[in-house]
């Protein structure tokens, strides 16, 4: 599936009333295409405009100052209008919703539309500019295969989003792609991200880079400190974000042991590397000194890897 960008919901899964800004990293986010279902696609006639629309959405999805709230949906629009439509320069917590965000992205591409558009009149507003064509064939609505980067997806009176990649049958002619600097990069807010190709960044997954493991959130920012995946906890070095393993760490005065795979040891013994001594960590992974022993009950408890 190709990637799309959208404003989805607030940090509580609701449409209004939450705190300003992106509280959980998923209020405004990049995700895989899905069948909403969509009933219209608006495509910019000029590929360079489509590219600018997609690039604007990517910037919005990376800016945690931007959250979701339908009752304050035009606050992002107002800030961007005041700063010349530079989404990346928004440094004040603000709100938007799906259609208001599309309006901001279209304006950032140089096409002037109102910040008051909503999913019920969005198609008409965009078509009035003369810069878009309307696509309603099933191949554009029921699959991502024929979509192009910068297409605007619309489910009238419900939702709207922007595509960030070409579908596999979109055709050979592609608009110019944004080129990311390869390797490590740092945002203006001090958050690190990594471009593995000139057209893609690592997001929402682990990555093995220069002999060390790192994990990145859905927006592509490197995670530091505690990280939970499933039932397992990991500790990413607060200094450089690399996963720590096969070592003890002291956090807030408590000792924890991270196994060979990086998983926090819990309810197991850890053997001292030099002494005939075993240490015990409880169900929360905390070292309990009173249970130091040279005769561990290995029938009842495991030995950490």
Short mmCIF file of C-alpha atoms in Angstrom, two decimals:
data_model
loop_
_atom_site.label_atom_id
_atom_site.label_comp_id
_atom_site.label_asym_id
_atom_site.label_seq_id
_atom_site.Cartn_x
_atom_site.Cartn_y
_atom_site.Cartn_z
CA UNK A 1 0.00 0.00 0.00
CA UNK A 2 1.13 3.54 -0.69
CA UNK A 3 1.42 6.10 2.09
CA UNK A 4 -1.08 8.88 2.70
CA UNK A 5 -1.09 11.85 5.09
CA UNK A 6 -4.10 12.99 7.06
CA UNK A 7 -5.46 14.68 10.15
CA UNK A 8 -7.34 11.91 11.93
CA UNK A 9 -8.52 12.51 15.53
CA UNK A 10 -7.36 13.96 18.85
CA UNK A 11 -5.31 12.14 21.47
CA UNK A 12 -8.48 10.64 22.99
CA UNK A 13 -9.80 9.30 19.70
CA UNK A 14 -12.37 12.11 19.54
CA UNK A 15 -12.96 15.00 17.17
CA UNK A 16 -12.81 17.93 19.59
CA UNK A 17 -11.90 18.93 23.11
CA UNK A 18 -8.35 17.62 23.33
CA UNK A 19 -5.17 19.52 24.13
CA UNK A 20 -3.65 21.67 21.39
CA UNK A 21 -0.81 20.16 19.39
CA UNK A 22 -0.16 16.54 18.47
CA UNK A 23 -0.25 14.83 21.87
CA UNK A 24 0.39 11.24 20.78
CA UNK A 25 2.11 11.58 17.41
CA UNK A 26 -0.95 10.26 15.57
CA UNK A 27 -3.34 13.20 15.41
CA UNK A 28 -1.73 14.28 12.14
CA UNK A 29 0.12 11.34 10.65
CA UNK A 30 1.38 9.30 7.73
CA UNK A 31 -0.20 5.88 7.31
CA UNK A 32 -0.96 3.30 4.64
CA UNK A 33 -3.76 3.92 2.13
CA UNK A 34 -7.08 2.38 3.11
CA UNK A 35 -10.54 2.15 1.58
CA UNK A 36 -12.44 4.78 3.58
CA UNK A 37 -14.42 4.44 1.15
CA UNK A 38 -13.38 7.34 -1.08
CA UNK A 39 -15.82 8.66 -3.67
CA UNK A 40 -13.73 11.36 -5.37
CA UNK A 41 -10.09 12.05 -6.17
CA UNK A 42 -8.86 15.56 -7.00
CA UNK A 43 -5.63 15.56 -9.00
CA UNK A 44 -3.56 18.67 -9.67
CA UNK A 45 -3.15 19.24 -13.40
CA UNK A 46 0.39 20.48 -12.88
CA UNK A 47 2.71 17.76 -11.45
CA UNK A 48 4.82 20.38 -9.68
CA UNK A 49 1.73 21.57 -7.80
CA UNK A 50 0.93 17.98 -6.82
CA UNK A 51 4.47 17.57 -5.50
CA UNK A 52 4.19 20.74 -3.41
CA UNK A 53 0.87 19.56 -1.95
CA UNK A 54 2.39 16.22 -0.94
CA UNK A 55 5.52 17.87 0.48
CA UNK A 56 3.35 20.24 2.53
CA UNK A 57 1.43 17.31 4.01
CA UNK A 58 4.68 15.58 4.94
CA UNK A 59 5.84 18.71 6.74
CA UNK A 60 2.55 18.90 8.64
CA UNK A 61 2.80 15.26 9.69
CA UNK A 62 6.27 15.89 11.10
CA UNK A 63 5.26 18.99 13.07
CA UNK A 64 4.06 18.04 16.55
CA UNK A 65 2.82 21.57 17.15
CA UNK A 66 -0.12 20.66 14.90
CA UNK A 67 -2.96 18.68 16.50
CA UNK A 68 -6.57 17.79 15.73
CA UNK A 69 -9.69 19.59 16.92
CA UNK A 70 -12.70 20.37 14.76
CA UNK A 71 -13.73 23.23 17.04
CA UNK A 72 -10.38 24.97 16.46
CA UNK A 73 -9.80 23.70 12.93
CA UNK A 74 -8.67 27.00 11.40
CA UNK A 75 -5.92 27.88 13.88
CA UNK A 76 -3.22 26.18 11.76
CA UNK A 77 -4.61 27.89 8.65
CA UNK A 78 -4.36 31.31 10.33
CA UNK A 79 -0.78 30.73 11.47
CA UNK A 80 0.33 29.53 8.04
CA UNK A 81 -1.42 32.38 6.25
CA UNK A 82 0.46 34.80 8.50
CA UNK A 83 3.88 33.19 7.92
CA UNK A 84 3.63 32.74 4.16
CA UNK A 85 2.39 29.13 4.23
CA UNK A 86 5.57 27.75 5.81
CA UNK A 87 4.18 24.76 7.69
CA UNK A 88 7.58 23.77 9.03
CA UNK A 89 7.93 27.17 10.73
CA UNK A 90 4.80 26.78 12.86
CA UNK A 91 6.09 26.73 16.44
CA UNK A 92 2.85 27.48 18.28
CA UNK A 93 0.52 24.67 19.35
CA UNK A 94 -2.50 24.76 17.08
CA UNK A 95 -5.26 22.61 15.63
CA UNK A 96 -6.69 21.53 12.31
CA UNK A 97 -8.93 18.83 10.90
CA UNK A 98 -8.82 16.76 7.74
CA UNK A 99 -10.26 19.30 5.29
CA UNK A 100 -8.67 22.36 6.91
CA UNK A 101 -5.29 20.62 6.62
CA UNK A 102 -5.88 19.89 2.93
CA UNK A 103 -6.66 23.58 2.48
CA UNK A 104 -3.37 24.54 4.14
CA UNK A 105 -1.42 22.12 1.91
CA UNK A 106 -3.09 23.44 -1.24
CA UNK A 107 -2.32 27.02 -0.21
CA UNK A 108 1.28 26.01 0.52
CA UNK A 109 1.44 24.83 -3.10
CA UNK A 110 0.42 28.31 -4.28
CA UNK A 111 -3.29 27.66 -4.91
CA UNK A 112 -5.53 29.94 -2.87
CA UNK A 113 -8.54 28.31 -1.23
CA UNK A 114 -10.47 29.21 1.90
CA UNK A 115 -9.65 27.74 5.29
CA UNK A 116 -13.38 27.25 5.84
CA UNK A 117 -13.81 24.49 3.26
CA UNK A 118 -15.08 21.19 4.59
CA UNK A 119 -15.54 17.74 3.10
CA UNK A 120 -19.00 18.66 1.81
CA UNK A 121 -17.77 21.49 -0.45
CA UNK A 122 -14.08 20.66 -0.82
CA UNK A 123 -14.36 19.20 -4.33
CA UNK A 124 -16.29 22.21 -5.64
CA UNK A 125 -13.84 24.64 -4.04
CA UNK A 126 -10.81 22.92 -5.57
CA UNK A 127 -12.38 22.56 -9.00
CA UNK A 128 -13.24 26.27 -9.04
CA UNK A 129 -9.53 27.09 -8.97
CA UNK A 130 -9.13 25.47 -12.40
CA UNK A 131 -6.02 23.67 -11.12
CA UNK A 132 -7.56 20.24 -10.48
CA UNK A 133 -9.27 17.46 -12.38
CA UNK A 134 -11.92 15.21 -10.87
CA UNK A 135 -11.39 11.44 -10.96
CA UNK A 136 -14.29 9.15 -10.08
CA UNK A 137 -13.53 5.90 -11.91
CA UNK A 138 -13.52 2.89 -9.56
CA UNK A 139 -9.82 2.24 -10.21
CA UNK A 140 -8.99 5.51 -8.41
CA UNK A 141 -11.41 4.96 -5.53
CA UNK A 142 -11.18 1.27 -4.63
CA UNK A 143 -7.44 0.75 -4.95
CA UNK A 144 -4.20 2.68 -4.48
CA UNK A 145 -2.67 1.33 -7.69
CA UNK A 146 -3.57 4.26 -9.99
CA UNK A 147 -3.09 7.06 -7.51
CA UNK A 148 -0.28 9.59 -7.81
CA UNK A 149 1.70 11.50 -5.22
CA UNK A 150 -0.22 14.65 -4.32
CA UNK A 151 -3.69 13.31 -5.16
CA UNK A 152 -6.41 14.49 -2.78
CA UNK A 153 -8.68 11.68 -1.58
CA UNK A 154 -12.22 12.61 -0.61
CA UNK A 155 -15.13 10.85 1.07
CA UNK A 156 -17.67 13.64 0.92
CA UNK A 157 -19.09 14.82 4.26
CA UNK A 158 -16.73 12.45 6.07
CA UNK A 159 -12.99 12.56 5.43
CA UNK A 160 -10.15 13.67 3.18
CA UNK A 161 -6.43 12.88 2.88
CA UNK A 162 -3.45 13.34 0.55
CA UNK A 163 -1.42 10.60 -1.14
CA UNK A 164 2.34 10.69 -0.61
CA UNK A 165 3.46 8.05 -3.11
CA UNK A 166 2.62 6.83 -6.60
CA UNK A 167 0.64 3.62 -6.96
CA UNK A 168 2.31 0.82 -8.91
CA UNK A 169 0.13 1.48 -11.98
CA UNK A 170 0.23 5.27 -11.81
CA UNK A 171 2.35 5.51 -14.95
CA UNK A 172 5.97 6.09 -15.76
CA UNK A 173 5.82 9.87 -15.57
CA UNK A 174 6.45 10.92 -12.00
CA UNK A 175 6.70 14.36 -10.49
CA UNK A 176 9.99 15.40 -9.00
CA UNK A 177 10.46 13.86 -5.58
CA UNK A 178 11.63 15.65 -2.48
CA UNK A 179 15.23 14.61 -1.87
CA UNK A 180 16.18 13.95 1.73
CA UNK A 181 19.82 14.25 2.83
CA UNK A 182 21.01 10.66 3.24
CA UNK A 183 21.80 9.43 6.73
CA UNK A 184 21.19 11.13 10.05
CA UNK A 185 19.39 14.48 10.17
CA UNK A 186 18.11 16.62 13.02
CA UNK A 187 14.92 18.69 13.07
CA UNK A 188 14.72 22.26 14.30
CA UNK A 189 13.24 20.93 17.53
CA UNK A 190 16.31 18.71 18.07
CA UNK A 191 14.72 15.38 17.10
CA UNK A 192 16.81 12.98 15.02
CA UNK A 193 15.58 11.19 11.89
CA UNK A 194 17.23 9.03 9.24
CA UNK A 195 16.88 9.01 5.45
CA UNK A 196 17.68 5.59 4.00
CA UNK A 197 17.14 6.79 0.41
CA UNK A 198 16.82 10.27 -1.12
CA UNK A 199 13.03 9.73 -1.28
CA UNK A 200 12.30 7.94 2.00
CA UNK A 201 12.88 8.13 5.71
CA UNK A 202 12.71 5.35 8.29
CA UNK A 203 9.46 5.56 10.25
CA UNK A 204 7.44 3.28 12.51
CA UNK A 205 10.04 0.53 12.74
CA UNK A 206 13.43 -0.69 13.94
CA UNK A 207 16.55 -0.10 11.88
CA UNK A 208 20.09 -1.51 12.11
CA UNK A 209 22.42 1.40 11.37
CA UNK A 210 26.21 1.23 11.56
CA UNK A 211 26.15 -1.83 13.78
CA UNK A 212 23.55 -0.59 16.27
CA UNK A 213 19.78 -0.89 16.60
CA UNK A 214 17.49 2.14 16.65
CA UNK A 215 13.71 2.53 16.67
CA UNK A 216 11.72 5.32 15.02
CA UNK A 217 8.19 6.53 15.72
CA UNK A 218 5.44 6.88 13.11
CA UNK A 219 6.68 10.33 12.15
CA UNK A 220 10.23 9.11 11.65
CA UNK A 221 11.78 10.54 14.81
CA UNK A 222 14.28 8.45 16.76
CA UNK A 223 12.98 7.24 20.14
CA UNK A 224 15.08 7.59 23.30
CA UNK A 225 14.57 6.08 26.75
CA UNK A 226 12.03 3.36 27.49
CA UNK A 227 10.23 1.83 24.52
CA UNK A 228 7.54 -0.87 24.68
CA UNK A 229 6.78 -3.29 21.87
CA UNK A 230 4.13 -5.87 22.60
CA UNK A 231 4.86 -7.15 26.10
CA UNK A 232 8.58 -6.35 25.94
CA UNK A 233 10.40 -3.26 27.15
CA UNK A 234 13.62 -1.87 25.66
CA UNK A 235 15.83 0.98 26.79
CA UNK A 236 17.19 3.25 24.07
CA UNK A 237 20.29 5.17 25.10
CA UNK A 238 19.17 8.70 26.09
CA UNK A 239 22.45 10.05 24.70
CA UNK A 240 22.36 8.67 21.14
CA UNK A 241 19.17 6.57 20.86
CA UNK A 242 20.94 3.25 20.28
CA UNK A 243 19.44 0.16 21.91
CA UNK A 244 21.30 -0.98 25.02
CA UNK A 245 21.86 -4.70 25.63
CA UNK A 246 23.77 -7.16 27.84
CA UNK A 247 24.25 -4.62 30.59
CA UNK A 248 22.91 -3.17 33.79
CA UNK A 249 21.45 0.33 33.74
CA UNK A 250 20.61 2.56 36.67
CA UNK A 251 17.54 4.70 36.09
CA UNK A 252 16.24 7.00 38.80
CA UNK A 253 18.16 5.03 41.42
CA UNK A 254 16.84 1.62 40.32
CA UNK A 255 18.90 -1.09 38.61
CA UNK A 256 17.63 -2.97 35.56
CA UNK A 257 19.22 -5.59 33.33
CA UNK A 258 18.90 -5.55 29.54
CA UNK A 259 19.40 -8.93 27.88
CA UNK A 260 21.41 -9.84 24.80
CA UNK A 261 18.42 -9.02 22.59
CA UNK A 262 17.83 -5.74 24.42
CA UNK A 263 14.65 -6.93 26.14
CA UNK A 264 14.29 -5.92 29.78
CA UNK A 265 14.88 -8.94 32.04
CA UNK A 266 11.91 -9.65 34.32
CA UNK A 267 11.33 -12.34 36.96
CA UNK A 268 14.65 -14.03 36.14
CA UNK A 269 18.14 -14.51 37.53
CA UNK A 270 21.18 -12.82 36.03
CA UNK A 271 24.53 -14.53 36.54
CA UNK A 272 27.51 -12.42 37.51
CA UNK A 273 30.16 -12.61 34.79
CA UNK A 274 33.02 -13.03 37.27
CA UNK A 275 31.56 -14.44 40.48
CA UNK A 276 29.54 -17.50 41.38
CA UNK A 277 26.63 -15.24 42.16
CA UNK A 278 23.16 -14.75 40.74
CA UNK A 279 21.06 -11.60 40.92
CA UNK A 280 17.27 -11.45 40.89
CA UNK A 281 15.00 -8.97 39.09
CA UNK A 282 11.29 -8.84 39.83
CA UNK A 283 8.28 -8.75 37.49
CA UNK A 284 8.91 -5.05 36.82
CA UNK A 285 12.57 -5.69 36.03
CA UNK A 286 13.86 -4.08 39.24
CA UNK A 287 16.94 -5.61 40.87
CA UNK A 288 16.21 -6.97 44.36
CA UNK A 289 19.52 -7.19 46.26
CA UNK A 290 18.12 -9.28 49.12
CA UNK A 291 17.75 -12.21 46.71
CA UNK A 292 21.44 -12.38 45.70
CA UNK A 293 22.37 -16.06 45.82
CA UNK A 294 24.87 -18.66 44.70
CA UNK A 295 22.15 -21.34 44.56
CA UNK A 296 19.36 -20.01 42.34
CA UNK A 297 16.12 -21.96 41.97
CA UNK A 298 16.44 -22.56 38.22
CA UNK A 299 13.61 -25.08 38.28
CA UNK A 300 11.24 -22.27 39.16
CA UNK A 301 12.86 -19.28 37.45
CA UNK A 302 14.79 -18.84 34.22
CA UNK A 303 18.25 -17.47 33.71
CA UNK A 304 18.46 -14.30 31.63
CA UNK A 305 20.02 -14.70 28.20
#
